[in-house]
Amino acid sequence: MDLSKIAVSINKAINTQEVAVKEKHARTCILGTHHEKGAHTFWAAVNRLPLSSNAVLCWKFCHVFHKLLRDGHPNVIKDSMRNKADLTDMSRMWGHLSEGYGKLCSIYLKLLITKMEFHIKNPRFPGNLQMSNRQLDEAGENDVNNFFQLTVEMFDYLECELNLFLGVFSSLDMSRSVSVTAAGQCRLAPLIQVILDCSHLYDYTVKLLFKLHSCLPADTLQGHRDRFQEQFKKLKSLFYRSSNLQYFKRLIQIPQLPENPPNFLRASALSEHISPVVVIPAESSSPESEHVVETDDLVDTDVPVLPAPLETKFDDLFGTSAAIDPFNFNSQNGMRKDDKDRLIEQLTREIQALKEELESFRLESGRLCQALRGRVNELEAELAEQSHLRLQAVGESEFLKAELDDLRRVREDTEKEQRSLTEIERKAQANEQRYTKLKEKYTELVQSHADLLRKNAEVTRQMTVARAAQDEVEAVRKEMQEKVKAAQEGADRQEREQLEHLQELQRELVSSRAELDSLKTSMASSQQSGEVLGTQLAALESEKAELVQSLSKVEAELAARGEELERVQSSLVTERESRVKSAETLQNQLNEKESREQALESQLAAARWASLQGAVEEAEKIIQDSLAQIDDPAHISCTSSADYLASRCQASLECMERLNSTRVAFLADNTGVSELVRAVTQSGHLVGDTIVQGSATSHMVPVEQADALSESVKVCGAEALALLGQMKQQDGLAAADSGKLKAALEAVLAMAEKLRPRGLELQQGELGDLVEQEMAATSAAVESAAARIEEMLNKSRAVDTGIKMEVNERILASCTELMQAIKELILSSKDLQRDIVESGRGAASMKEFYAKNSRWTEGLISASKAVGWGATVMVDAADLVVQGKGKFEELMVCSHEIAASTAQLVAASKVKADKDSTKLHRLQQASRGVTQATAAVVASTKSGKSQIEETDTMDFSSMTLTQIKRQEMDAQVLVLELETRLQKERERLGELRKKHYELAGVAEGWGEDEEGTG
């Protein structure tokens, strides 16, 4: 491939025309890098271009360079790193521009520099970022630290891509079809490369984050997850907005990201991840191969095309017009179309253009509707996400509550078990005491039995066997005593059995005692009873054997019960230890939760106090700035009115009350900080405005009053700063007192009240009555004027004839129409005023409304007086004109004065009216009627004057030359006198108007309700 051809393609691709780069030129540049295995030719051509002086040229260079980095030879990145410093300087230079292509060029150059640095640090990644999963694992070299750093670099890379995306969209006017214009396509074309990069970066970032979460704790990657969430929302929104543009629909298929971001805390979510795939249609035409869509291509006029039979139906019936029509002069004589045909064609073209424009508006409105629907869907999705998060939070809260309830139940069960174990120990102690008592009783029995044995020592040797048997019984009893000691913790049933056995032994002892007594008696009586004793001893031996067997059984049962008791005790001990451990764990969790809550409470309190301090400092700055303006020389020219100063003082006093109440509420619960911040900020603004307005008002009053007023506003500012200084300290917030500031504001208000004008001040009750009286007087004056005009018209018809009667009738008729128009205007004004009072007075009476809006009411009174006076004066002037004693000019001046007075009345009425009120439209129509009637009066007066002057013809036929010369000189002198008098009268009129405005301004308070000091 010829290098010169590559250079030509580079210059064609990078030019100053605000159109998209043509694909064929960009493709030639890419093939050239593969041909020469580098970008030397590209940079040699680019270095000769004035990229720093033309923003469009630099923008198209960035587009072509981005394509080369993606699809060019791999050595393009290495060759381009030599120009990194120049690109950085150019980005910094274009960054000084805040709008247009300059800002976009700065962002694009930063993206390209970031892309080159990324590929230099990670050479395994190709320029187009297409890699397999195995290659992605090899890029990190199976080292978690490398994957961690690689993820951070991809975040930075994707952040630059998103910044360019947002910059291009913010620079476009999305209310118009920018994607079909050449300028819009020039800005949107590079976003195709950005979309391709973003799809791969998003996919790799998701996979790397899943890999990191499988190796590292979730807390370590919290920053990564937060950054991914932010970039996910931006990328999803940008993909959605791009997919709705007509330009991208023809060139690229943009993927849609999932509704919610992946859950990296769940490893199985990786299988649900679908890599976004950007599809570029193979047969789609590039933007540069198509013509830029013009208005004709956008508009579909929807005019149906008639079929051929319908088009030729006329010709079939009457023949072709071109060959047979005898009236077709163009074909017969070769003449041009006449004016009518040209007009028809022109109108047809205009209609067609209007149809196209209408259709373009329709398409644009449809596009806007679609964009709004998309935005609504986005908002609905965000709302659904927020609802899901809220439900999830509620579920977690319920889960924690349930877990806490379980822990409480476990603790209660543990306490119950502890109480049951205590009860068992208490029962065991009671059993042990019972056994001790039985043991004592048994010991007494043994002692008594020993006594019996000692008494029977003297029994004969026949009793030796009985004594031996007794010894054996005693040994058995001792052995049973030891075994009973080993069974101390037996059950109640076993104890009852022991009691039964003991009772049996007692009965046996009693029976043996009785037998011994009988033996004694028998031994004392006779020696022959030995045989009977022998038999009795044999019976005792048999009973002894039975007792031994029963004791062995009891011992076995006692041993079994003892083992079972030991097992129960060991299980109780282990369970008690586990319960104690779980209770300690729960207590630790509760303590940690309480400590976290306390920390959050402290942070929240600190944030509240910081916001309050910021508001107080801002208020101090405002007041200090206002105090500084008092001594500023530039402020001397600023003026204000006493009424406006009084209104500012009143608003400041009301704000002081609200500030005090919010301060008390904040000190009570420390939660209402927002209301206190709002009150502090508003009080700072209002007090500062009061200071500025007081200084401006002092420029309009005498020196002594001005000095006093300036000193008062300075004191007000000092007290305000002192109050804010107390509120900055936590200890001083409770002791902050606004009483001194209120006193200073009240002093300023009192001085403002003294300085207010007293021109038309009335009592509240008198002001409302005066409005009605003046409107009624004006209506009466107009009615009287109309009656007088009618009377003068009748007199003129009876006395005058000819031209004079015609002139008088025309003038009086126009005056009558003017009176009727004024009457209609007054009625409309009354209706509008009644509507204004009804809608604005609320629960107050009409007189209270007029008194509250005194300046507006005084304006209405003044306008009504002017209208009535003008009507009376005009009737007098018309009477003199009809009688021949007046001047036509006086009548014209009166007409203009009436027009001005009615305009004043309309302006005074519509000040407080609703702009959509029907009564206001009626008043405006009546005002236009008065204007037209005034013009008719002036026109009829001028016409009558000209007719009368024409009758007085100048006849100089009988005059001599000397007389004519004399008359000429007299005329010149009169002209000079009249010109001098006219000039003086004009000056006098100007002075009169100036004085009238001053007096009217003082009397009616003009300009006092305007805000500002100018």
Short mmCIF file of C-alpha atoms in Angstrom, two decimals, residues 833-853 856 912:
data_model
loop_
_atom_site.label_atom_id
_atom_site.label_comp_id
_atom_site.label_asym_id
_atom_site.label_seq_id
_atom_site.Cartn_x
_atom_site.Cartn_y
_atom_site.Cartn_z
CA GLN A 833 -62.06 45.01 41.30
CA ARG A 834 -64.89 43.08 42.92
CA ASP A 835 -63.36 39.83 41.65
CA ILE A 836 -59.92 40.85 42.97
CA VAL A 837 -61.30 41.71 46.39
CA GLU A 838 -63.33 38.48 46.64
CA SER A 839 -60.36 36.29 45.67
CA GLY A 840 -57.75 38.12 47.77
CA ARG A 841 -59.43 39.19 50.98
CA GLY A 842 -59.94 35.68 52.42
CA ALA A 843 -61.79 35.94 55.73
CA ALA A 844 -61.28 39.74 55.93
CA SER A 845 -63.90 42.31 54.95
CA MET A 846 -63.76 44.43 51.80
CA LYS A 847 -62.72 47.55 53.74
CA GLU A 848 -59.96 45.63 55.49
CA PHE A 849 -58.70 44.42 52.09
CA TYR A 850 -58.63 47.97 50.72
CA ALA A 851 -56.83 49.16 53.86
CA LYS A 852 -54.31 46.33 53.70
CA ASN A 853 -53.50 47.20 50.06
CA TRP A 856 -53.12 49.94 45.24
CA LYS A 912 -53.58 42.37 41.31
#
